[in-house]
Amino acid sequence: MTLLSLESLAVALSITYVVFAAIEKKVCWWFALASSLIYIFIFYDVKLYMESMLSVYYALMALFGIFVWGKTDSEKQNSQIISYDFRIHLLILTAIIILSGLSGYILSNNSDAYRPYMDSFTTWSSIFATFLVVKKVLENWIYWILIDSVSIVLYFERELYQTVFLFIVYLGIAFLGLFIWRKNFESQNK
């Protein structure tokens, strides 16, 4: 399989994952697992090493998501949408900035990584945002809106045009996911 056809498959699986995540279907995690395994190799090939490592993390989180979201879609008592206090988000953002700076510095001085600070920012942000999805934290979608916007630029510069398209779709789904989850959060807390 060529890199282009692998990218096509990864994009299709990834879109399916996010659509199912937005409507809170556990099957989303199986699609996340498959697309993550493919993207490990794609990102390594274009020297986005942090993104490649992120895909390993995504694969592990997909397995965790399968477990956390329950055995069936009808088991909602253990998978209610929650909201974190602003102070928790401030801690998360501080951690993202510090970790991005550290890994960006290490990569810029010890590898041929492309845009190591931007690659680090999208990677560390995605690590935290994925955990927020698994825990069903409402604000995860706000993180994804920012991450997707920055990622579009990064992937465009690396000529991963199908992945650029994927992240444009992700951006739209992130807005939709925020709307759906906010509505569900409000109705479950009445």
mmCIF file of C-alpha atoms in Angstrom:
data_model
loop_
_atom_site.group_PDB
_atom_site.id
_atom_site.type_symbol
_atom_site.label_atom_id
_atom_site.label_comp_id
_atom_site.label_asym_id
_atom_site.label_seq_id
_atom_site.Cartn_x
_atom_site.Cartn_y
_atom_site.Cartn_z
ATOM 1 C CA MET A 1 0.000 0.000 0.000
ATOM 2 C CA THR A 2 1.255 3.470 -0.825
ATOM 3 C CA LEU A 3 1.461 6.295 1.698
ATOM 4 C CA LEU A 4 -1.381 8.034 -0.142
ATOM 5 C CA SER A 5 -3.723 5.023 0.057
ATOM 6 C CA LEU A 6 -2.808 4.454 3.709
ATOM 7 C CA GLU A 7 -3.628 8.096 4.369
ATOM 8 C CA SER A 8 -7.003 7.657 2.611
ATOM 9 C CA LEU A 9 -7.874 4.699 4.828
ATOM 10 C CA ALA A 10 -6.726 6.494 7.985
ATOM 11 C CA VAL A 11 -8.814 9.552 7.083
ATOM 12 C CA ALA A 12 -11.964 7.485 6.514
ATOM 13 C CA LEU A 13 -11.518 5.632 9.804
ATOM 14 C CA SER A 14 -10.778 8.864 11.659
ATOM 15 C CA ILE A 15 -13.872 10.650 10.382
ATOM 16 C CA THR A 16 -15.978 7.680 11.401
ATOM 17 C CA TYR A 17 -14.421 7.786 14.877
ATOM 18 C CA VAL A 18 -15.214 11.459 15.478
ATOM 19 C CA VAL A 19 -18.783 11.211 14.170
ATOM 20 C CA PHE A 20 -19.502 8.313 16.530
ATOM 21 C CA ALA A 21 -17.757 10.124 19.415
ATOM 22 C CA ALA A 22 -19.900 13.215 18.843
ATOM 23 C CA ILE A 23 -23.057 11.125 19.164
ATOM 24 C CA GLU A 24 -21.619 9.192 22.131
ATOM 25 C CA LYS A 25 -21.364 5.731 20.559
ATOM 26 C CA LYS A 26 -18.795 3.363 22.059
ATOM 27 C CA VAL A 27 -17.983 1.882 18.650
ATOM 28 C CA CYS A 28 -16.061 5.105 17.970
ATOM 29 C CA TRP A 29 -13.075 3.717 19.855
ATOM 30 C CA TRP A 30 -12.601 0.790 17.447
ATOM 31 C CA PHE A 31 -12.316 3.218 14.534
ATOM 32 C CA ALA A 32 -9.923 5.356 16.586
ATOM 33 C CA LEU A 33 -7.737 2.334 17.237
ATOM 34 C CA ALA A 34 -7.516 1.372 13.561
ATOM 35 C CA SER A 35 -6.785 4.894 12.307
ATOM 36 C CA SER A 36 -4.191 5.475 15.042
ATOM 37 C CA LEU A 37 -2.235 2.381 14.105
ATOM 38 C CA ILE A 38 -2.018 3.578 10.498
ATOM 39 C CA TYR A 39 -1.076 7.145 11.417
ATOM 40 C CA ILE A 40 1.894 5.929 13.499
ATOM 41 C CA PHE A 41 3.655 5.066 10.249
ATOM 42 C CA ILE A 42 2.392 8.002 8.186
ATOM 43 C CA PHE A 43 3.596 10.658 10.643
ATOM 44 C CA TYR A 44 6.943 8.955 11.172
ATOM 45 C CA ASP A 45 7.464 8.922 7.409
ATOM 46 C CA VAL A 46 7.003 12.732 7.156
ATOM 47 C CA LYS A 47 9.194 13.456 10.214
ATOM 48 C CA LEU A 48 6.382 14.466 12.554
ATOM 49 C CA TYR A 49 7.779 12.347 15.363
ATOM 50 C CA MET A 50 5.620 13.747 18.133
ATOM 51 C CA GLU A 51 2.512 13.108 16.025
ATOM 52 C CA SER A 52 3.719 9.541 15.444
ATOM 53 C CA MET A 53 4.124 9.025 19.195
ATOM 54 C CA LEU A 54 0.739 10.671 19.686
ATOM 55 C CA SER A 55 -0.792 8.001 17.464
ATOM 56 C CA VAL A 56 0.630 5.326 19.786
ATOM 57 C CA TYR A 57 -1.055 7.146 22.670
ATOM 58 C CA TYR A 58 -4.302 7.376 20.668
ATOM 59 C CA ALA A 59 -4.255 3.622 20.137
ATOM 60 C CA LEU A 60 -3.852 3.055 23.887
ATOM 61 C CA MET A 61 -6.567 5.594 24.705
ATOM 62 C CA ALA A 62 -8.893 3.899 22.222
ATOM 63 C CA LEU A 63 -8.510 0.679 24.198
ATOM 64 C CA PHE A 64 -9.111 2.636 27.409
ATOM 65 C CA GLY A 65 -12.164 4.317 25.834
ATOM 66 C CA ILE A 66 -13.678 0.955 24.969
ATOM 67 C CA PHE A 67 -13.381 -0.008 28.633
ATOM 68 C CA VAL A 68 -14.468 3.327 30.189
ATOM 69 C CA TRP A 69 -17.505 3.912 27.997
ATOM 70 C CA GLY A 70 -19.078 0.666 29.252
ATOM 71 C CA LYS A 71 -20.071 -2.610 27.697
ATOM 72 C CA THR A 72 -23.041 -1.248 25.780
ATOM 73 C CA ASP A 73 -24.202 2.129 24.564
ATOM 74 C CA SER A 74 -27.170 1.896 26.933
ATOM 75 C CA GLU A 75 -24.963 1.919 30.062
ATOM 76 C CA LYS A 76 -25.061 5.688 30.589
ATOM 77 C CA GLN A 77 -24.829 5.783 34.392
ATOM 78 C CA ASN A 78 -21.034 5.396 34.266
ATOM 79 C CA SER A 79 -20.579 7.640 31.256
ATOM 80 C CA GLN A 80 -22.385 10.898 32.001
ATOM 81 C CA ILE A 81 -20.967 14.079 30.498
ATOM 82 C CA ILE A 82 -19.183 16.175 33.109
ATOM 83 C CA SER A 83 -17.720 19.684 33.185
ATOM 84 C CA TYR A 84 -14.401 20.713 34.743
ATOM 85 C CA ASP A 85 -13.861 23.884 36.736
ATOM 86 C CA PHE A 86 -11.844 26.683 35.081
ATOM 87 C CA ARG A 87 -8.932 26.077 37.494
ATOM 88 C CA ILE A 88 -8.500 22.524 36.231
ATOM 89 C CA HIS A 89 -8.378 23.801 32.655
ATOM 90 C CA LEU A 90 -5.815 26.405 33.681
ATOM 91 C CA LEU A 91 -3.620 23.609 35.085
ATOM 92 C CA ILE A 92 -4.062 21.594 31.891
ATOM 93 C CA LEU A 93 -3.114 24.593 29.716
ATOM 94 C CA THR A 94 -0.047 25.295 31.864
ATOM 95 C CA ALA A 95 1.060 21.659 31.531
ATOM 96 C CA ILE A 96 0.556 21.793 27.746
ATOM 97 C CA ILE A 97 2.708 24.923 27.432
ATOM 98 C CA ILE A 98 5.518 23.557 29.621
ATOM 99 C CA LEU A 99 5.568 20.118 27.981
ATOM 100 C CA SER A 100 5.396 21.625 24.481
ATOM 101 C CA GLY A 101 8.338 23.878 25.245
ATOM 102 C CA LEU A 102 10.421 21.048 26.660
ATOM 103 C CA SER A 103 9.780 18.528 23.909
ATOM 104 C CA GLY A 104 10.024 21.207 21.211
ATOM 105 C CA TYR A 105 13.432 22.217 22.548
ATOM 106 C CA ILE A 106 14.642 18.609 22.729
ATOM 107 C CA LEU A 107 13.444 17.850 19.205
ATOM 108 C CA SER A 108 14.840 21.062 17.722
ATOM 109 C CA ASN A 109 18.297 20.319 19.135
ATOM 110 C CA ASN A 110 18.435 16.547 18.678
ATOM 111 C CA SER A 111 16.480 15.572 15.569
ATOM 112 C CA ASP A 112 15.451 16.523 12.068
ATOM 113 C CA ALA A 113 11.846 17.027 13.249
ATOM 114 C CA TYR A 114 9.714 19.419 11.249
ATOM 115 C CA ARG A 115 8.297 22.366 13.251
ATOM 116 C CA PRO A 116 9.143 20.729 16.590
ATOM 117 C CA TYR A 117 7.369 23.311 18.753
ATOM 118 C CA MET A 118 4.150 23.252 16.736
ATOM 119 C CA ASP A 119 4.326 19.451 16.523
ATOM 120 C CA SER A 120 4.828 19.323 20.292
ATOM 121 C CA PHE A 121 1.950 21.731 20.956
ATOM 122 C CA THR A 122 -0.565 19.760 18.906
ATOM 123 C CA THR A 123 0.676 16.511 20.415
ATOM 124 C CA TRP A 124 0.533 17.514 24.082
ATOM 125 C CA SER A 125 -2.789 19.312 23.585
ATOM 126 C CA SER A 126 -4.196 16.216 21.928
ATOM 127 C CA ILE A 127 -2.989 13.976 24.742
ATOM 128 C CA PHE A 128 -4.914 16.002 27.289
ATOM 129 C CA ALA A 129 -7.942 16.484 25.010
ATOM 130 C CA THR A 130 -8.191 12.755 24.277
ATOM 131 C CA PHE A 131 -8.196 12.005 27.996
ATOM 132 C CA LEU A 132 -11.007 14.570 28.357
ATOM 133 C CA VAL A 133 -12.997 12.775 25.627
ATOM 134 C CA VAL A 134 -12.568 9.422 27.365
ATOM 135 C CA LYS A 135 -13.693 10.958 30.663
ATOM 136 C CA LYS A 136 -16.563 12.663 28.782
ATOM 137 C CA VAL A 137 -15.595 16.177 29.842
ATOM 138 C CA LEU A 138 -17.752 18.674 27.958
ATOM 139 C CA GLU A 139 -14.924 21.148 27.300
ATOM 140 C CA ASN A 140 -12.870 18.615 25.323
ATOM 141 C CA TRP A 141 -14.464 20.007 22.167
ATOM 142 C CA ILE A 142 -13.044 23.481 22.822
ATOM 143 C CA TYR A 143 -9.553 21.985 22.971
ATOM 144 C CA TRP A 144 -10.185 20.149 19.697
ATOM 145 C CA ILE A 145 -11.288 23.326 17.948
ATOM 146 C CA LEU A 146 -7.907 24.916 18.723
ATOM 147 C CA ILE A 147 -5.895 21.743 18.030
ATOM 148 C CA ASP A 148 -7.615 21.107 14.710
ATOM 149 C CA SER A 149 -7.027 24.690 13.578
ATOM 150 C CA VAL A 150 -3.281 24.517 14.284
ATOM 151 C CA SER A 151 -2.993 20.993 12.846
ATOM 152 C CA ILE A 152 -4.480 22.094 9.528
ATOM 153 C CA VAL A 153 -1.516 24.435 9.027
ATOM 154 C CA LEU A 154 1.031 21.802 10.084
ATOM 155 C CA TYR A 155 -0.325 19.092 7.795
ATOM 156 C CA PHE A 156 -0.731 21.468 4.861
ATOM 157 C CA GLU A 157 2.939 22.373 5.111
ATOM 158 C CA ARG A 158 3.842 18.652 5.040
ATOM 159 C CA GLU A 159 1.601 18.123 1.972
ATOM 160 C CA LEU A 160 -0.687 15.711 3.790
ATOM 161 C CA TYR A 161 -3.666 17.105 1.930
ATOM 162 C CA GLN A 162 -6.095 14.317 2.808
ATOM 163 C CA THR A 163 -5.229 14.805 6.464
ATOM 164 C CA VAL A 164 -5.801 18.556 6.022
ATOM 165 C CA PHE A 165 -9.258 17.679 4.715
ATOM 166 C CA LEU A 166 -9.719 15.346 7.704
ATOM 167 C CA PHE A 167 -8.909 18.134 10.130
ATOM 168 C CA ILE A 168 -11.243 20.559 8.388
ATOM 169 C CA VAL A 169 -13.958 17.930 8.874
ATOM 170 C CA TYR A 170 -12.788 17.436 12.471
ATOM 171 C CA LEU A 171 -13.110 21.161 13.055
ATOM 172 C CA GLY A 172 -16.732 21.100 11.917
ATOM 173 C CA ILE A 173 -17.461 17.994 13.971
ATOM 174 C CA ALA A 174 -15.815 19.590 17.033
ATOM 175 C CA PHE A 175 -18.273 22.482 16.824
ATOM 176 C CA LEU A 176 -21.117 19.990 16.363
ATOM 177 C CA GLY A 177 -19.823 17.806 19.218
ATOM 178 C CA LEU A 178 -19.691 20.827 21.527
ATOM 179 C CA PHE A 179 -23.293 21.680 20.634
ATOM 180 C CA ILE A 180 -24.550 18.094 21.103
ATOM 181 C CA TRP A 181 -22.641 17.436 24.317
ATOM 182 C CA ARG A 182 -23.660 20.783 25.829
ATOM 183 C CA LYS A 183 -27.312 20.000 25.061
ATOM 184 C CA ASN A 184 -26.966 16.499 26.545
ATOM 185 C CA PHE A 185 -25.095 17.867 29.586
ATOM 186 C CA GLU A 186 -27.861 20.383 30.261
ATOM 187 C CA SER A 187 -30.622 17.785 29.871
ATOM 188 C CA GLN A 188 -28.916 15.232 32.153
ATOM 189 C CA ASN A 189 -28.479 17.912 34.862
ATOM 190 C CA LYS A 190 -32.132 19.044 34.961
#
